[in-house]
Amino acid sequence: MSTRTLRGRFQWTVVVPVLALVLLVVTWTNHDHPVILSVIGAALVGAVLAAVHHAEVVAHKVGEPFGSLILAVAVTVIEVGLILMLMSSGGDASSTYARDTVFAAVMITFNGIVGLSLLVGASKHHLVSFNASGTGSALTTVIALAGVTLVLPRFTTSADGGAYTAFQLAFAAVASLVLYGAFVFTQTVRHRDFFVPVTSDKFGRVTGIIRDADGDDHADPPPAKEARISVALLLVALVSVVFLAKMLSPTIEHGVEAAGLPYGVVGVVIALLVLAPESIAAVRNALRNRVQTSLNLAYGSAMASIGLTIPTIAVAMIWMDGPLILGLEPVQMVLFAVSVVVAMLSIAPGRAKTLQGVVHLVLFAAFLVVSVQP
């Protein structure tokens, strides 16, 4: 890698993960001062941005749809780490952290990322096109995952309060992995062409697919050395994010409590934090008329948030005390049901206008409102 490259787009993404790791080591045993906590918070945000940036570099190297998959998994690793760290701190609300964070991730991706991508893409290009078969498969898988892990627990009777029994939780974990694995096989092996960016005519009708190695007509993939460096820095950033979040978790909880907000807001904050960089990536692709990639990112993140988080939490419950409440509350189920119907209607035609983006964003705003004031 040239010196110019390091001084260019890689400068802050090289420095921030290393500094975050150094800060983690130096402040691990003494981080109660407000100034130190502020620095840790800034380092956490920087490490999250750097982590997803390096995941994006690696993704650009391997091309679509593998790129979207790598980004989704990287974000989910961060999310799982944050959830486990917050749950390990205990407290009355720790039993719902996983549910609230996963549901927030689903709503952010279903309505926030999808809505913003469709809005900015259609605003610039009049109509945006995507492969309804591939995107529909992703949407179907997310609905099934959410149904098994978040909706069904509210209606089972073997355990109270929206919780699963140990056997039911084990089944949900295995079912999640099966669904996620089946989709990944479909996306990357059996029907890969359904998930690559498409070309379209002036009426938004799909006319072909982009077959270049990285899925981008405008930039070549990074060299192998640059990709290897990004892999190493990605690992450093992920480690830093997880343990810096552990140090900040009491402050997050106290801040939510002091503001008089429901504890579920903690899950929303976590999801917004880890998905913000991916949202930016989705919008950038939409502006380049590559909405297929934006939708891959959105639904892939929702899928990974459920399909990888729930099995990991299920295994962690072997060593953690207290119940694990997964069942959604009635208002959450209503929002999810409406979001599913709207998503199906938006995806079915294979093209979208700005209206679809506005509808999704209004639903996202409704989610934020009822999260703050149920």
Short mmCIF file of N, CA and C in Angstrom, two decimals, residues 103-169:
data_model
loop_
_atom_site.label_atom_id
_atom_site.label_comp_id
_atom_site.label_asym_id
_atom_site.label_seq_id
_atom_site.Cartn_x
_atom_site.Cartn_y
_atom_site.Cartn_z
N PHE A 103 -35.49 -6.31 17.78
CA PHE A 103 -36.67 -5.71 17.16
C PHE A 103 -36.35 -4.32 16.61
N ALA A 104 -35.55 -3.55 17.35
CA ALA A 104 -35.15 -2.23 16.85
C ALA A 104 -34.36 -2.36 15.56
N ALA A 105 -33.46 -3.36 15.49
CA ALA A 105 -32.69 -3.57 14.27
C ALA A 105 -33.61 -3.92 13.10
N VAL A 106 -34.63 -4.73 13.36
CA VAL A 106 -35.57 -5.10 12.30
C VAL A 106 -36.33 -3.87 11.81
N MET A 107 -36.80 -3.05 12.73
CA MET A 107 -37.56 -1.86 12.32
C MET A 107 -36.68 -0.82 11.62
N ILE A 108 -35.44 -0.69 12.10
CA ILE A 108 -34.52 0.25 11.45
C ILE A 108 -34.22 -0.19 10.03
N THR A 109 -33.99 -1.48 9.83
CA THR A 109 -33.68 -1.97 8.49
C THR A 109 -34.92 -2.01 7.60
N PHE A 110 -36.03 -2.54 8.13
CA PHE A 110 -37.27 -2.64 7.36
C PHE A 110 -37.75 -1.29 6.86
N ASN A 111 -37.73 -0.31 7.75
CA ASN A 111 -38.35 0.97 7.43
C ASN A 111 -37.35 2.12 7.31
N GLY A 112 -36.34 2.16 8.17
CA GLY A 112 -35.37 3.24 8.12
C GLY A 112 -34.45 3.16 6.91
N ILE A 113 -33.69 2.05 6.82
CA ILE A 113 -32.73 1.92 5.73
C ILE A 113 -33.43 1.75 4.39
N VAL A 114 -34.44 0.87 4.34
CA VAL A 114 -35.17 0.66 3.09
C VAL A 114 -35.86 1.95 2.65
N GLY A 115 -36.53 2.63 3.59
CA GLY A 115 -37.23 3.86 3.24
C GLY A 115 -36.30 4.94 2.74
N LEU A 116 -35.18 5.12 3.44
CA LEU A 116 -34.23 6.16 3.03
C LEU A 116 -33.61 5.83 1.68
N SER A 117 -33.29 4.55 1.46
CA SER A 117 -32.69 4.14 0.18
C SER A 117 -33.66 4.37 -0.98
N LEU A 118 -34.91 3.96 -0.80
CA LEU A 118 -35.90 4.15 -1.86
C LEU A 118 -36.17 5.63 -2.11
N LEU A 119 -36.19 6.42 -1.04
CA LEU A 119 -36.49 7.84 -1.20
C LEU A 119 -35.37 8.56 -1.95
N VAL A 120 -34.13 8.40 -1.50
CA VAL A 120 -33.03 9.13 -2.16
C VAL A 120 -32.76 8.57 -3.55
N GLY A 121 -32.89 7.25 -3.70
CA GLY A 121 -32.66 6.67 -5.02
C GLY A 121 -33.69 7.12 -6.04
N ALA A 122 -34.98 7.06 -5.65
CA ALA A 122 -36.03 7.45 -6.57
C ALA A 122 -36.05 8.97 -6.79
N SER A 123 -35.66 9.74 -5.80
CA SER A 123 -35.60 11.19 -5.96
C SER A 123 -34.58 11.57 -7.02
N LYS A 124 -33.48 10.84 -7.09
CA LYS A 124 -32.43 11.15 -8.05
C LYS A 124 -32.67 10.51 -9.42
N HIS A 125 -33.22 9.28 -9.42
CA HIS A 125 -33.31 8.53 -10.68
C HIS A 125 -34.76 8.32 -11.15
N HIS A 126 -35.72 8.98 -10.50
CA HIS A 126 -37.13 8.92 -10.87
C HIS A 126 -37.77 7.59 -10.47
N LEU A 127 -37.20 6.49 -10.94
CA LEU A 127 -37.62 5.15 -10.52
C LEU A 127 -36.38 4.33 -10.19
N VAL A 128 -36.48 3.47 -9.20
CA VAL A 128 -35.38 2.57 -8.88
C VAL A 128 -35.84 1.14 -9.09
N SER A 129 -34.93 0.31 -9.58
CA SER A 129 -35.28 -1.07 -9.92
C SER A 129 -34.41 -2.04 -9.12
N PHE A 130 -34.96 -3.21 -8.89
CA PHE A 130 -34.26 -4.27 -8.17
C PHE A 130 -34.90 -5.59 -8.54
N ASN A 131 -34.25 -6.68 -8.18
CA ASN A 131 -34.76 -8.01 -8.50
C ASN A 131 -35.74 -8.43 -7.42
N ALA A 132 -37.01 -8.46 -7.76
CA ALA A 132 -38.05 -8.79 -6.77
C ALA A 132 -37.93 -10.22 -6.28
N SER A 133 -37.41 -11.13 -7.10
CA SER A 133 -37.26 -12.52 -6.68
C SER A 133 -36.24 -12.65 -5.57
N GLY A 134 -35.08 -12.03 -5.74
CA GLY A 134 -34.06 -12.11 -4.71
C GLY A 134 -34.44 -11.36 -3.46
N THR A 135 -34.90 -10.12 -3.60
CA THR A 135 -35.28 -9.32 -2.45
C THR A 135 -36.49 -9.93 -1.74
N GLY A 136 -37.41 -10.49 -2.51
CA GLY A 136 -38.56 -11.16 -1.90
C GLY A 136 -38.15 -12.37 -1.08
N SER A 137 -37.14 -13.10 -1.54
CA SER A 137 -36.64 -14.24 -0.77
C SER A 137 -36.05 -13.78 0.56
N ALA A 138 -35.31 -12.68 0.53
CA ALA A 138 -34.74 -12.14 1.76
C ALA A 138 -35.84 -11.70 2.72
N LEU A 139 -36.84 -11.01 2.19
CA LEU A 139 -37.94 -10.55 3.03
C LEU A 139 -38.69 -11.72 3.65
N THR A 140 -38.95 -12.75 2.87
CA THR A 140 -39.64 -13.93 3.38
C THR A 140 -38.87 -14.58 4.53
N THR A 141 -37.56 -14.67 4.38
CA THR A 141 -36.74 -15.28 5.41
C THR A 141 -36.76 -14.46 6.69
N VAL A 142 -36.69 -13.14 6.57
CA VAL A 142 -36.74 -12.28 7.76
C VAL A 142 -38.08 -12.43 8.48
N ILE A 143 -39.16 -12.50 7.72
CA ILE A 143 -40.48 -12.65 8.34
C ILE A 143 -40.57 -13.96 9.11
N ALA A 144 -40.07 -15.04 8.51
CA ALA A 144 -40.10 -16.34 9.19
C ALA A 144 -39.25 -16.31 10.45
N LEU A 145 -38.06 -15.73 10.37
CA LEU A 145 -37.18 -15.63 11.53
C LEU A 145 -37.84 -14.84 12.66
N ALA A 146 -38.40 -13.70 12.31
CA ALA A 146 -39.04 -12.87 13.33
C ALA A 146 -40.27 -13.56 13.93
N GLY A 147 -41.00 -14.27 13.09
CA GLY A 147 -42.17 -14.98 13.59
C GLY A 147 -41.82 -16.04 14.62
N VAL A 148 -40.77 -16.81 14.35
CA VAL A 148 -40.37 -17.89 15.26
C VAL A 148 -39.75 -17.36 16.54
N THR A 149 -38.94 -16.30 16.44
CA THR A 149 -38.16 -15.86 17.59
C THR A 149 -38.79 -14.72 18.38
N LEU A 150 -39.60 -13.88 17.74
CA LEU A 150 -40.13 -12.69 18.42
C LEU A 150 -41.64 -12.69 18.60
N VAL A 151 -42.39 -13.30 17.71
CA VAL A 151 -43.85 -13.30 17.80
C VAL A 151 -44.36 -14.52 18.55
N LEU A 152 -43.91 -15.70 18.17
CA LEU A 152 -44.41 -16.94 18.76
C LEU A 152 -44.25 -17.01 20.28
N PRO A 153 -43.13 -16.54 20.87
CA PRO A 153 -42.99 -16.64 22.34
C PRO A 153 -44.11 -15.94 23.11
N ARG A 154 -44.73 -14.92 22.52
CA ARG A 154 -45.79 -14.22 23.22
C ARG A 154 -47.05 -15.07 23.34
N PHE A 155 -47.18 -16.13 22.53
CA PHE A 155 -48.41 -16.92 22.51
C PHE A 155 -48.22 -18.33 23.04
N THR A 156 -46.99 -18.76 23.34
CA THR A 156 -46.79 -20.08 23.92
C THR A 156 -47.21 -20.05 25.39
N THR A 157 -47.56 -21.22 25.93
CA THR A 157 -48.09 -21.29 27.29
C THR A 157 -47.21 -22.07 28.26
N SER A 158 -46.15 -22.70 27.78
CA SER A 158 -45.29 -23.49 28.67
C SER A 158 -44.46 -22.60 29.59
N ALA A 159 -44.17 -21.39 29.16
CA ALA A 159 -43.46 -20.41 29.98
C ALA A 159 -44.25 -19.11 29.98
N ASP A 160 -44.11 -18.33 31.04
CA ASP A 160 -44.89 -17.12 31.19
C ASP A 160 -44.14 -15.89 30.69
N GLY A 161 -44.92 -14.85 30.36
CA GLY A 161 -44.35 -13.54 30.11
C GLY A 161 -43.55 -13.38 28.85
N GLY A 162 -43.87 -14.11 27.79
CA GLY A 162 -43.16 -13.95 26.53
C GLY A 162 -41.82 -14.64 26.48
N ALA A 163 -41.59 -15.60 27.37
CA ALA A 163 -40.33 -16.34 27.39
C ALA A 163 -40.53 -17.73 26.81
N TYR A 164 -39.44 -18.31 26.33
CA TYR A 164 -39.42 -19.69 25.86
C TYR A 164 -38.90 -20.60 26.97
N THR A 165 -39.33 -21.86 26.95
CA THR A 165 -38.67 -22.86 27.77
C THR A 165 -37.31 -23.16 27.16
N ALA A 166 -36.47 -23.89 27.90
CA ALA A 166 -35.13 -24.22 27.40
C ALA A 166 -35.22 -24.99 26.08
N PHE A 167 -36.15 -25.94 26.01
CA PHE A 167 -36.30 -26.74 24.78
C PHE A 167 -36.78 -25.86 23.63
N GLN A 168 -37.76 -24.99 23.91
CA GLN A 168 -38.27 -24.11 22.85
C GLN A 168 -37.20 -23.13 22.38
N LEU A 169 -36.40 -22.62 23.31
CA LEU A 169 -35.33 -21.70 22.94
C LEU A 169 -34.28 -22.40 22.08
#
